[in-house]
Amino acid sequence: MAAINVTLPDGSVKQVPQGTTPYEIAEQIGPKLAKAAVAAKVDGKVTDLKRPLDRDVALEIVTVDSPEGLEVLRHSTAHLMAQAIRRLYPGTKLAIGPVVGERFYYDIDCPKSLTVEDFPAIEAEMAKIVKENWEIRREEISKADAEALFREMDEPFKLEILEGLQDGEISLYRQGEFVDLCRGPHVPTTGYIKAFKLLSVAGAYWRGDSSRPMLQRIYGTAFPKQSELEAYLQRLEEAARRDHRRLGPALGLFSFHEESPGFAYWHPKGQILYRTLENFSRELQEARGYQEVATPWISRSQLWEQSGHWEHYRENMFRMEYEGESLAVKPMNCPNHCLMYKEQTRSYRDLPIRFAEYGPLSRYELSGTLHGLMRVRGFHQDDAHLYVREDQIEQEIFGVLELFDVVYSTLGLKYSIKLSTRPEKFLGTVETWDRAEQALMRALEKAGRPYEINPGDGAFYGPKLDIYVTDALERVWQCATVQLDYQLPERFDLTYVDADGSHKRPVMIHRAIFGSLERFIGILVEHFAGAFPTWLAPVQARVIPVGINYFEYAYGVAEKLKRMGIRVEVDSRNEKVGYKIRDAQLQKIPYMLVVGEKEAASGTVAVRHRSRGDLGAQDVEAFGRAVADEIARRALD
RNA sequence: GCCAGUGUAGCUCAAUGGUAGAGCGGCUGCCUUGUAAGCAGUAGGUUGCGGGUUCGAGCCCCGCCGCUGGCUCCA
């Protein structure tokens, strides 16, 4: 048999007989590697460990703890689950079973409507199949054979998937009695799957099409080791503990009532948080040449017809009719800002013009999509529209990026940027698009911000930057986008007079830093687990008198601190100190100030910080100055 | 909107189709309190809403609403 050359990642070349499997090579390298191996990367493509090599290749052994290895493991677990479900619920049709992030799912059409209560039985069956340790075999067959097979098995979804495949690219994977149409790769045997758990069940449309049948989607996850699975499950629990829908009401920030689905009720403490963030934004924007405006929240539909919203966005707008007149509540501010721009003849010297607005916006979101503060029907953005000359795009985008950075670094949030470029259907000319995209890239590079490109993902009216925030639990949220817009200036016939006296079209930049304040606060609640930095905390200090004899002193301390700009309250309940400390801790109040005999006599407070613990006695004035400074610096804990 | 689940006191949860309960929280009183829960008492409910089955419904059936997990959507 001929020999082939296998190049390993360290550059060394191994000569082996043709038909050698990656697994055998792994064994030669070392038993430890062979044990951790779940797949192989052949010329950069992930493939099965036991698929024979037939030519010279570059080979990398994929171990179970690598990103690719984990994906293989989870994908195989999806098959394992499908096999178990098939055994338990005969007649189940399989659709697709991919890996998404740390989870996998399988969409199935099952005669029984499954719930989490069915999970233990399915998991038990999965464990059984693991124990049976079936070899997972790849088989390549012709399209005709595959069609015959899945027709015989009565698998309509697989047949539909087959329709889109070509002869020569069809593979099956078998383990025991189970067979599935699959590209692979998979772990060598079912015994490789050690730690898994089914997580949830939900509905999902076949092929994501709401006119197609609704399938059951079972989510699960798998890890190389039980301990890693448990760590993951603990992270889910931590996320549940931090859930803003639970913490928000518990901290007195906001509530929801079924009388107004999708609209938050902001309680006094939540409103402080809200206003503090809004004012933070105001302060930064005023310093950067933004002008705050306020525009109508209800307009005649002709405005929305002119802006194009009526055509493209009507279904998401709250609409109404009075005196035969069609009206709508604004879902965005841009058309109103365009009207204001147009009130005057603008000179090239006037640009850029930056209108900022914090007013209420409403969007009709489908009832099933509402989710706490994260998805609402009524919200406010820290919205702004910049009217700029084309030669100002780069500089203005650079300014917006700087603003992003100030806001997110102040809050200790990591973020990443994606640039979405010209889609297939677009407005304007290729040249304009190219120039705009170039300007965005130059601004990003000037700002020193790394970014990824999403080719073809821009809006039809202009390219955009999406900002993704990563929170304390490493979850990623999209908060804001910066979009260049060539269409609205056109639709509203916006112009400016250039140096040569000619009328030119400005470019519009839509941008928001927080995005929706509601959503952003939801993210912050979960990010900080309710323990906001002092400058954001609704109550920054709580004075805890040891007994009624010290109430007067406590109120005096509170008065002094209030005058120093600190949000402070006195716990005047008839309770023990331990009780009041516990309550203040649960309310995540940054500073607890215990006052009694010693403090009253010396004009001090005994300071306890929610996370740093007992800080000892401090002079009231000195404490006040230190906290005022912490607030002014917007310090993180 | 769609599929599934779910809805009992402010919160967390009990109650084989047979008189709706507990803990926490609230309020009142006692204790006079020193760094994560003192003691006692007390109020609080048309069991989401509307129909139906039944001698009898928190529980079973139908419709509606909210919420949850997803899907779809997201200028």
XYZ file of C-alpha atoms (C1' of nucleotides) in Angstrom:
712
model
C 0.000 0.000 0.000
C 1.225 3.461 -0.851
C 2.506 5.755 1.831
C 1.200 9.235 2.432
C 2.699 12.233 4.198
C 0.818 13.687 7.130
C 1.887 17.124 8.278
C 1.203 17.783 11.950
C 0.554 21.210 13.522
C 4.132 21.451 14.827
C 5.367 21.182 11.231
C 6.679 17.652 11.543
C 5.791 15.191 8.802
C 4.763 11.638 9.471
C 4.813 8.982 6.811
C 2.051 6.436 7.182
C 0.367 3.853 4.970
C -2.571 5.100 2.927
C -5.806 4.357 4.769
C -4.391 5.134 8.187
C -6.985 6.876 10.362
C -6.342 10.044 12.347
C -7.112 8.024 15.458
C -4.221 5.681 14.757
C -1.915 8.640 14.295
C -3.126 10.111 17.566
C -2.335 6.815 19.240
C 1.159 6.914 17.810
C 1.676 10.424 19.126
C 0.497 9.476 22.595
C -2.210 7.612 24.466
C -3.286 10.764 26.256
C -3.972 12.528 22.984
C -5.825 9.517 21.611
C -8.027 9.495 24.680
C -8.928 13.184 24.459
C -9.453 13.054 20.692
C -12.990 13.264 19.315
C -12.363 14.339 15.747
C -9.676 15.368 13.307
C -8.995 18.461 11.283
C -7.856 17.406 7.844
C -6.582 20.268 5.714
C -8.487 22.588 8.011
C -11.778 20.701 7.769
C -13.205 18.939 10.799
C -13.829 15.273 10.070
C -14.227 11.905 11.766
C -11.419 10.431 13.790
C -11.783 7.066 12.088
C -12.137 8.260 8.522
C -9.155 6.830 6.629
C -6.689 9.281 5.096
C -6.190 8.682 1.385
C -3.673 11.365 0.411
C -1.065 13.785 1.730
C -2.755 16.030 4.272
C -2.207 18.500 7.047
C -3.641 16.889 10.151
C -4.662 18.274 13.501
C -6.205 16.108 16.195
C -9.306 17.773 17.624
C -9.614 17.179 21.346
C -12.870 17.305 23.202
C -12.046 20.517 25.042
C -11.371 22.554 21.900
C -14.191 24.636 20.407
C -14.438 22.254 17.444
C -14.293 19.225 19.712
C -17.087 20.548 21.886
C -19.205 21.143 18.840
C -18.658 17.560 17.666
C -19.478 16.252 21.125
C -22.694 18.272 21.311
C -23.713 17.354 17.820
C -23.269 13.689 18.670
C -25.315 14.243 21.813
C -28.101 15.643 19.653
C -28.081 12.369 17.709
C -28.008 10.452 20.953
C -31.077 12.320 22.140
C -32.866 11.741 18.848
C -32.156 8.030 19.112
C -33.529 7.931 22.653
C -36.651 9.850 21.697
C -37.210 7.534 18.743
C -37.007 4.550 21.058
C -39.393 6.044 23.599
C -41.815 7.639 21.169
C -42.070 5.574 17.988
C -43.389 7.542 15.056
C -41.318 10.598 15.875
C -40.099 12.385 12.745
C -36.750 14.116 12.843
C -36.033 17.509 11.330
C -32.687 19.104 12.159
C -30.375 18.902 15.138
C -27.574 21.458 15.143
C -25.300 22.968 17.790
C -25.810 26.587 18.768
C -23.240 27.988 21.138
C -23.048 25.835 24.238
C -26.299 24.093 23.471
C -27.649 21.741 20.883
C -31.216 21.137 19.892
C -33.187 18.737 17.791
C -36.411 19.730 16.080
C -38.819 16.822 16.063
C -42.393 16.065 15.156
C -43.410 13.838 18.042
C -46.839 12.296 18.539
C -46.556 13.165 22.232
C -46.314 16.736 23.355
C -43.126 16.659 25.416
C -42.501 18.591 28.614
C -39.554 18.856 31.000
C -41.201 16.074 32.977
C -40.379 13.715 30.136
C -36.698 14.661 30.285
C -35.600 12.223 32.992
C -36.919 9.298 30.955
C -35.208 10.540 27.800
C -31.965 11.179 29.663
C -32.121 7.696 31.154
C -32.543 6.194 27.703
C -29.639 8.310 26.456
C -27.476 7.016 29.298
C -28.453 3.510 28.283
C -27.333 4.084 24.709
C -24.071 5.548 25.985
C -23.550 2.400 27.969
C -24.338 0.263 24.941
C -21.379 2.111 23.402
C -22.433 1.871 19.768
C -19.881 2.610 17.143
C -20.908 5.721 15.209
C -20.338 4.868 11.558
C -20.240 7.161 8.595
C -21.701 5.971 5.316
C -21.657 7.741 2.007
C -24.530 6.900 -0.290
C -26.158 8.135 -3.450
C -29.042 10.564 -3.387
C -31.372 7.939 -4.831
C -30.476 5.439 -2.119
C -30.855 8.072 0.559
C -34.269 9.031 -0.765
C -35.358 5.419 -0.804
C -34.122 4.935 2.743
C -35.852 7.970 4.227
C -39.007 7.315 2.257
C -39.094 3.856 3.745
C -38.454 5.318 7.184
C -41.222 7.846 6.563
C -39.042 10.844 7.358
C -40.593 13.721 5.396
C -38.258 16.401 6.773
C -35.151 14.435 5.870
C -36.541 13.939 2.374
C -37.047 17.664 2.082
C -33.475 18.325 3.195
C -32.284 15.773 0.627
C -33.964 17.744 -2.144
C -31.429 20.485 -1.640
C -28.405 18.159 -1.689
C -26.307 16.866 -4.561
C -25.157 13.334 -5.246
C -21.737 12.804 -3.775
C -22.225 14.997 -0.737
C -24.690 12.798 1.100
C -23.624 10.959 4.191
C -25.401 8.976 6.866
C -24.398 8.266 10.408
C -25.451 5.047 12.067
C -25.299 4.032 15.687
C -27.072 0.785 16.506
C -30.586 0.848 15.095
C -30.432 4.603 14.608
C -29.562 6.270 11.345
C -29.574 9.952 10.492
C -28.831 12.063 7.478
C -25.870 14.115 8.601
C -22.763 15.846 7.373
C -20.925 14.947 10.566
C -18.411 14.574 11.980
C -19.182 12.664 15.141
C -17.361 11.137 18.068
C -16.284 7.521 17.370
C -18.748 5.798 19.708
C -21.703 6.719 21.862
C -19.557 5.856 24.884
C -17.645 9.095 24.317
C -20.581 11.107 25.570
C -20.115 11.552 29.290
C -21.953 14.550 30.683
C -25.168 15.863 29.178
C -28.456 17.392 30.202
C -31.684 18.315 28.494
C -32.593 21.911 29.199
C -35.872 23.039 27.707
C -38.523 22.388 25.144
C -40.069 24.956 22.850
C -41.925 25.283 19.593
C -40.100 26.050 16.382
C -41.323 26.359 12.824
C -39.967 23.955 10.270
C -37.352 25.876 8.312
C -38.150 28.957 10.383
C -41.211 29.596 8.273
C -44.319 30.609 10.194
C -46.552 29.119 7.492
C -44.944 25.693 7.938
C -45.696 23.119 10.652
C -44.669 23.856 14.209
C -42.192 21.329 15.562
C -40.997 20.606 19.066
C -37.491 21.800 19.763
C -35.640 20.089 22.576
C -32.601 21.934 23.870
C -29.750 20.256 25.675
C -26.065 20.596 26.342
C -23.049 18.352 26.784
C -19.591 18.712 28.269
C -16.485 16.559 28.380
C -16.723 16.251 32.143
C -19.540 16.150 34.669
C -17.881 18.946 36.640
C -17.941 21.210 33.591
C -21.593 20.444 33.012
C -22.330 21.305 36.610
C -20.419 24.572 36.313
C -22.516 25.421 33.271
C -25.740 24.607 35.075
C -24.588 26.756 37.959
C -24.014 29.609 35.562
C -27.602 29.223 34.375
C -28.751 29.359 37.975
C -26.694 32.469 38.576
C -28.299 34.049 35.529
C -31.726 33.165 36.926
C -30.779 34.715 40.259
C -29.788 37.900 38.468
C -32.832 37.959 36.214
C -33.909 41.587 36.005
C -37.538 40.508 36.028
C -37.009 39.157 39.525
C -34.455 41.683 40.829
C -36.099 44.788 39.413
C -39.310 44.517 41.421
C -37.430 43.193 44.470
C -35.208 46.290 44.470
C -38.183 48.578 43.943
C -37.050 49.652 40.483
C -39.994 48.819 38.248
C -42.995 46.596 37.805
C -45.321 45.370 35.112
C -49.094 45.097 35.150
C -51.228 43.079 32.847
C -53.254 46.211 32.169
C -50.306 47.475 30.088
C -48.411 44.555 28.621
C -45.026 45.587 27.307
C -44.867 48.851 29.266
C -42.874 49.283 32.469
C -44.011 51.144 35.558
C -40.935 52.972 36.866
C -40.955 53.218 40.645
C -39.165 56.067 42.480
C -35.901 54.138 42.805
C -35.934 52.915 39.247
C -36.658 56.400 38.019
C -33.544 57.686 39.813
C -31.497 55.120 37.941
C -33.220 56.029 34.719
C -32.674 59.742 35.123
C -29.085 59.320 36.255
C -28.254 57.408 33.083
C -30.153 59.866 30.938
C -28.366 62.815 32.522
C -25.034 61.071 32.081
C -25.827 60.875 28.392
C -26.939 64.529 28.319
C -23.743 65.686 29.949
C -21.568 63.796 27.478
C -23.550 64.858 24.447
C -23.816 68.527 25.347
C -20.034 68.588 25.581
C -19.860 67.109 22.086
C -22.056 69.558 20.239
C -25.365 67.690 20.378
C -28.546 69.722 20.728
C -31.398 68.146 22.637
C -34.855 68.454 21.111
C -38.327 67.122 21.829
C -40.739 66.290 19.053
C -44.360 65.079 18.777
C -45.121 61.534 19.761
C -48.187 61.356 17.547
C -48.180 62.375 13.909
C -50.398 62.071 10.879
C -49.713 59.019 8.831
C -48.561 61.168 5.932
C -45.311 61.766 7.830
C -44.772 58.017 7.998
C -45.714 57.647 4.359
C -43.063 60.166 3.448
C -40.413 58.487 5.600
C -41.248 55.059 4.252
C -42.271 53.673 7.624
C -45.844 53.311 6.470
C -44.716 50.979 3.759
C -42.080 49.045 5.685
C -42.928 49.370 9.351
C -46.668 49.944 9.628
C -47.326 46.590 11.304
C -45.051 47.644 14.155
C -46.786 50.975 14.765
C -49.642 51.851 17.090
C -52.116 53.430 14.738
C -55.386 55.260 15.366
C -57.989 57.332 13.668
C -59.719 60.563 14.706
C -62.029 62.817 12.645
C -61.331 60.613 9.672
C -57.629 61.331 10.090
C -55.087 58.514 10.319
C -52.514 58.983 13.083
C -49.676 56.942 14.544
C -47.505 56.976 17.647
C -43.856 57.329 16.728
C -41.665 54.228 16.721
C -38.627 56.405 15.903
C -37.627 60.035 15.955
C -35.899 60.370 12.613
C -38.773 61.713 10.484
C -39.492 64.447 13.020
C -35.861 65.450 13.110
C -35.879 65.674 9.343
C -38.810 68.074 9.492
C -36.861 70.260 11.901
C -33.768 70.130 9.729
C -35.820 71.298 6.785
C -37.246 74.341 8.545
C -34.200 76.375 7.635
C -31.822 76.683 4.749
C -28.691 74.987 6.004
C -25.201 76.035 5.029
C -22.299 73.634 4.649
C -20.872 75.606 7.572
C -23.827 74.567 9.779
C -23.021 70.909 9.451
C -22.817 68.650 11.237
C -26.125 69.244 12.985
C -26.716 66.812 15.826
C -30.261 66.445 17.181
C -30.611 64.338 20.319
C -33.907 63.185 21.805
C -34.981 61.045 24.755
C -38.716 61.008 24.098
C -41.082 58.045 24.304
C -41.232 55.590 21.438
C -43.789 52.854 20.894
C -43.604 49.809 18.749
C -46.231 47.162 18.451
C -44.334 43.987 19.254
C -46.050 40.616 18.976
C -47.377 39.490 22.342
C -45.235 36.378 22.296
C -42.037 38.357 21.962
C -42.394 40.569 25.033
C -39.750 39.897 27.639
C -39.372 42.011 30.786
C -37.486 45.199 29.992
C -35.555 43.543 27.201
C -38.421 43.579 24.733
C -41.121 46.152 25.376
C -43.718 48.132 23.477
C -42.976 51.468 25.089
C -39.437 52.700 25.604
C -37.022 55.589 25.308
C -33.773 55.768 23.406
C -30.820 58.059 23.835
C -31.450 58.760 20.205
C -29.648 61.184 17.944
C -29.508 62.012 14.276
C -26.472 63.626 12.776
C -26.801 65.506 9.518
C -23.384 65.601 7.922
C -21.559 66.272 4.675
C -20.078 63.215 3.091
C -16.579 64.434 3.921
C -17.578 64.583 7.594
C -18.693 60.964 7.930
C -15.366 59.659 9.117
C -14.877 62.370 11.728
C -18.434 62.043 13.052
C -18.305 58.265 13.252
C -15.026 58.631 15.080
C -16.784 60.948 17.535
C -19.596 58.450 18.042
C -17.078 55.668 18.671
C -15.345 57.819 21.275
C -18.692 58.402 22.967
C -19.440 54.665 22.971
C -16.136 54.032 24.606
C -16.637 56.600 27.363
C -20.081 55.216 28.210
C -19.213 51.527 28.133
C -15.868 51.791 29.879
C -17.461 53.907 32.616
C -19.896 51.050 33.197
C -17.222 48.388 32.920
C -18.887 46.729 29.947
C -16.817 45.029 27.282
C -18.084 45.451 23.749
C -17.313 44.452 20.211
C -18.199 46.002 16.875
C -19.444 44.543 13.626
C -19.549 46.406 10.365
C -22.392 45.434 8.062
C -21.792 46.236 4.429
C -23.810 46.671 1.237
C -26.608 44.127 0.834
C -27.814 42.760 -2.472
C -30.759 45.122 -2.565
C -29.537 48.613 -1.861
C -30.362 52.207 -2.485
C -27.969 54.604 -4.199
C -24.784 53.883 -6.119
C -22.015 51.403 -5.516
C -19.549 54.309 -5.406
C -21.404 56.065 -2.598
C -21.612 52.828 -0.646
C -17.943 52.126 -1.107
C -17.012 55.600 0.086
C -19.284 55.262 3.113
C -17.901 51.866 4.038
C -14.359 53.162 3.637
C -15.164 56.106 5.891
C -16.549 53.743 8.554
C -13.465 51.555 8.394
C -11.105 54.523 8.604
C -12.981 55.821 11.642
C -12.781 52.400 13.297
C -9.088 52.150 12.617
C -8.440 55.685 13.791
C -10.296 54.853 16.996
C -8.169 51.736 17.319
C -11.254 49.572 17.635
C -11.042 46.011 16.335
C -14.126 44.997 14.360
C -15.566 42.210 12.292
C -17.271 42.545 8.957
C -20.732 41.170 8.203
C -20.717 41.267 4.429
C -24.056 42.125 2.872
C -25.798 42.618 6.198
C -26.310 46.369 5.986
C -29.731 47.981 5.789
C -30.857 48.750 2.263
C -30.417 52.466 2.915
C -26.891 52.396 4.289
C -24.085 50.479 6.010
C -24.113 50.144 9.781
C -22.074 49.341 12.845
C -23.580 47.020 15.447
C -22.269 47.186 18.973
C -22.399 44.033 21.071
C -22.040 44.270 24.828
C -20.719 41.379 26.921
C -22.052 41.279 30.465
C -20.682 39.822 33.683
C -21.959 36.365 32.737
C -20.332 36.546 29.292
C -23.677 36.908 27.624
C -23.747 39.050 24.522
C -26.369 41.731 23.912
C -26.881 43.995 20.988
C -27.479 47.442 22.380
C -26.968 49.938 19.662
C -26.344 50.477 16.019
C -24.861 53.354 14.116
C -26.376 53.584 10.688
C -25.573 55.704 7.721
C -28.701 56.696 5.874
C -28.872 57.987 2.316
C -32.574 57.438 1.939
C -34.321 59.705 4.428
C -32.461 62.840 3.242
C -33.735 61.886 -0.200
C -37.312 61.260 0.893
C -37.456 64.528 2.813
C -35.504 66.382 0.145
C -32.979 67.631 2.683
C -30.272 69.912 1.368
C -27.518 72.246 2.407
C -25.890 75.034 0.434
C -22.320 74.202 -0.404
C -19.399 76.623 -0.737
C -20.076 76.988 -4.442
C -23.716 77.906 -3.835
C -25.072 74.591 -5.075
C -27.585 72.510 -3.126
C -26.208 69.235 -1.848
C -27.712 66.291 -0.037
C -26.540 65.700 3.545
C -25.964 62.183 4.869
C -27.831 61.181 7.979
C -26.347 59.150 10.819
C -28.751 57.391 13.178
C -27.200 56.418 16.468
C -27.991 55.511 20.039
C -25.465 54.682 22.727
C -27.595 52.887 25.270
C -30.105 51.891 22.654
C -33.333 51.586 24.567
C -32.918 52.845 28.138
C -35.346 50.168 29.290
C -33.354 47.372 27.745
C -30.082 48.862 28.837
C -31.234 49.049 32.445
C -32.360 45.442 32.184
C -28.847 44.520 31.097
C -27.275 46.622 33.848
C -29.443 45.018 36.525
C -28.222 41.595 35.443
C -24.648 42.716 34.864
C -24.307 44.176 38.350
C -26.730 41.688 39.927
C -28.511 44.780 41.275
C -25.384 46.100 43.035
C -25.007 49.260 40.965
C -21.920 51.421 41.245
C -22.511 54.116 43.832
C -23.173 56.867 41.306
C -26.068 54.843 39.861
C -27.390 53.320 43.077
C -30.860 54.697 43.873
C -29.936 54.779 47.568
C -26.243 55.389 48.107
C -26.117 55.225 51.885
C -28.475 54.106 54.607
C -28.053 55.337 58.155
C -28.777 52.662 60.741
C -29.323 53.999 64.250
C -28.640 51.434 66.947
C -31.657 52.494 68.969
C -34.288 55.213 69.215
C -31.958 57.317 71.331
C -29.815 57.856 68.267
C -32.528 58.606 65.738
C -31.954 62.324 66.078
C -28.249 61.954 65.410
C -29.017 59.652 62.478
C -31.305 62.229 60.869
C -28.633 64.863 61.407
C -26.070 62.708 59.618
C -28.506 62.094 56.764
C -29.191 65.841 56.426
C -25.472 66.580 56.203
C -24.871 63.915 53.568
C -27.887 64.982 51.543
C -26.480 68.487 51.386
C -23.296 66.959 49.994
C -25.296 65.460 47.157
C -25.572 61.926 48.465
C -28.800 59.921 48.214
C -29.264 58.773 51.762
C -32.072 57.418 53.913
C -32.516 56.505 57.565
C -33.761 53.104 58.660
C -35.965 54.239 61.519
C -37.728 50.946 61.980
C -37.956 49.471 65.425
C -35.544 46.640 64.664
C -32.208 45.194 65.681
C -29.049 46.281 63.876
C -28.506 42.811 62.407
C -31.932 42.910 60.830
C -31.371 46.318 59.283
C -27.932 45.341 57.983
C -29.383 42.277 56.356
C -32.118 44.295 54.721
C -29.678 46.925 53.435
C -27.427 44.171 52.063
C -30.338 42.591 50.221
C -31.238 46.003 48.806
C -27.589 46.221 47.611
C -27.141 49.646 49.171
C -23.441 50.570 48.815
C -22.888 52.106 52.275
C -24.451 51.255 55.623
C -23.749 53.781 58.358
C -24.285 52.431 61.850
C -24.651 55.126 64.492
C -24.909 54.734 68.275
C -23.396 56.051 71.433
C -19.766 56.191 70.257
C -20.564 57.778 66.896
C -22.957 60.357 68.321
C -20.324 61.390 70.852
C -17.538 61.729 68.293
C -19.425 62.990 65.234
C -18.625 59.874 63.231
C -20.355 57.016 61.447
C -19.389 53.328 61.520
C -19.096 52.557 57.825
C -19.945 49.201 56.311
C -19.664 48.667 52.580
C -21.930 46.108 50.913
C -18.990 44.135 49.508
C -15.931 45.399 51.404
C -17.524 44.904 54.821
C -16.811 46.888 57.979
C -14.608 49.900 57.231
C -14.551 51.304 60.775
C -15.543 54.702 62.130
C -15.169 57.749 59.910
C -15.807 61.422 60.394
C -19.153 62.280 58.790
C -17.750 65.093 56.653
C -14.777 63.028 55.518
C -17.025 60.109 54.615
C -19.332 62.452 52.715
C -16.458 63.945 50.754
C -15.083 60.527 49.847
C -18.459 59.268 48.619
C -19.202 62.504 46.767
C -15.890 62.062 45.020
C -16.670 58.439 44.198
C -19.966 59.595 42.677
C -18.356 62.434 40.735
C -15.788 60.044 39.279
C -18.546 57.554 38.458
C -16.266 54.960 39.976
C -16.881 51.269 39.606
C -16.770 49.147 42.750
C -49.085 36.052 16.000
C -47.627 30.488 16.392
C -46.375 25.857 19.597
C -45.998 24.255 24.533
C -46.179 25.244 29.661
C -48.138 28.165 33.493
C -51.436 31.556 36.690
C -53.599 30.343 44.620
C -52.059 36.502 49.869
C -47.062 41.760 48.196
C -43.095 37.431 47.424
C -41.944 31.902 47.496
C -45.011 27.865 47.547
C -49.014 24.009 49.922
C -54.128 22.191 49.482
C -56.857 12.594 46.655
C -63.456 17.080 43.153
C -65.584 18.101 49.712
C -64.843 24.503 55.030
C -58.226 27.854 50.834
C -53.058 27.141 54.237
C -47.620 28.009 55.549
C -43.037 30.780 55.542
C -41.179 35.476 54.385
C -42.845 40.500 53.916
C -46.666 44.252 55.955
C -49.127 46.303 60.275
C -49.583 46.558 65.952
C -47.421 45.706 70.649
C -43.259 44.091 73.699
C -37.787 44.102 73.842
C -34.038 49.223 73.509
C -31.513 47.006 70.104
C -23.803 47.370 67.790
C -22.842 44.788 61.690
C -26.898 39.200 57.277
C -33.445 37.381 60.199
C -35.494 39.104 68.559
C -40.633 37.694 70.607
C -45.933 37.861 70.338
C -50.312 39.259 68.023
C -52.879 40.741 63.594
C -54.611 42.051 58.758
C -54.317 40.275 54.005
C -58.032 35.800 48.904
C -64.759 36.257 44.536
C -57.790 30.862 43.643
C -56.210 35.902 36.396
C -61.288 36.861 33.871
C -65.898 34.705 31.732
C -68.749 30.469 30.756
C -69.738 25.062 31.403
C -69.850 19.932 33.827
C -71.066 18.411 38.966
C -74.989 17.784 44.912
C -70.199 20.291 45.257
C -64.665 23.207 41.178
C -58.373 26.177 43.142
C -58.521 21.128 40.952
C -62.308 18.671 35.165
C -64.000 21.064 30.089
C -64.393 25.591 26.681
C -63.152 30.732 25.560
C -60.320 35.084 26.744
C -56.117 37.663 29.249
C -51.251 37.796 31.451
C -46.658 35.459 32.217
C -42.634 31.715 30.917
C -39.552 28.860 27.188
C -38.770 29.112 22.147
C -40.169 30.250 16.934
C -41.323 34.234 13.677
C -40.312 39.458 13.487
C -36.767 43.344 14.640
C -35.516 50.511 10.087
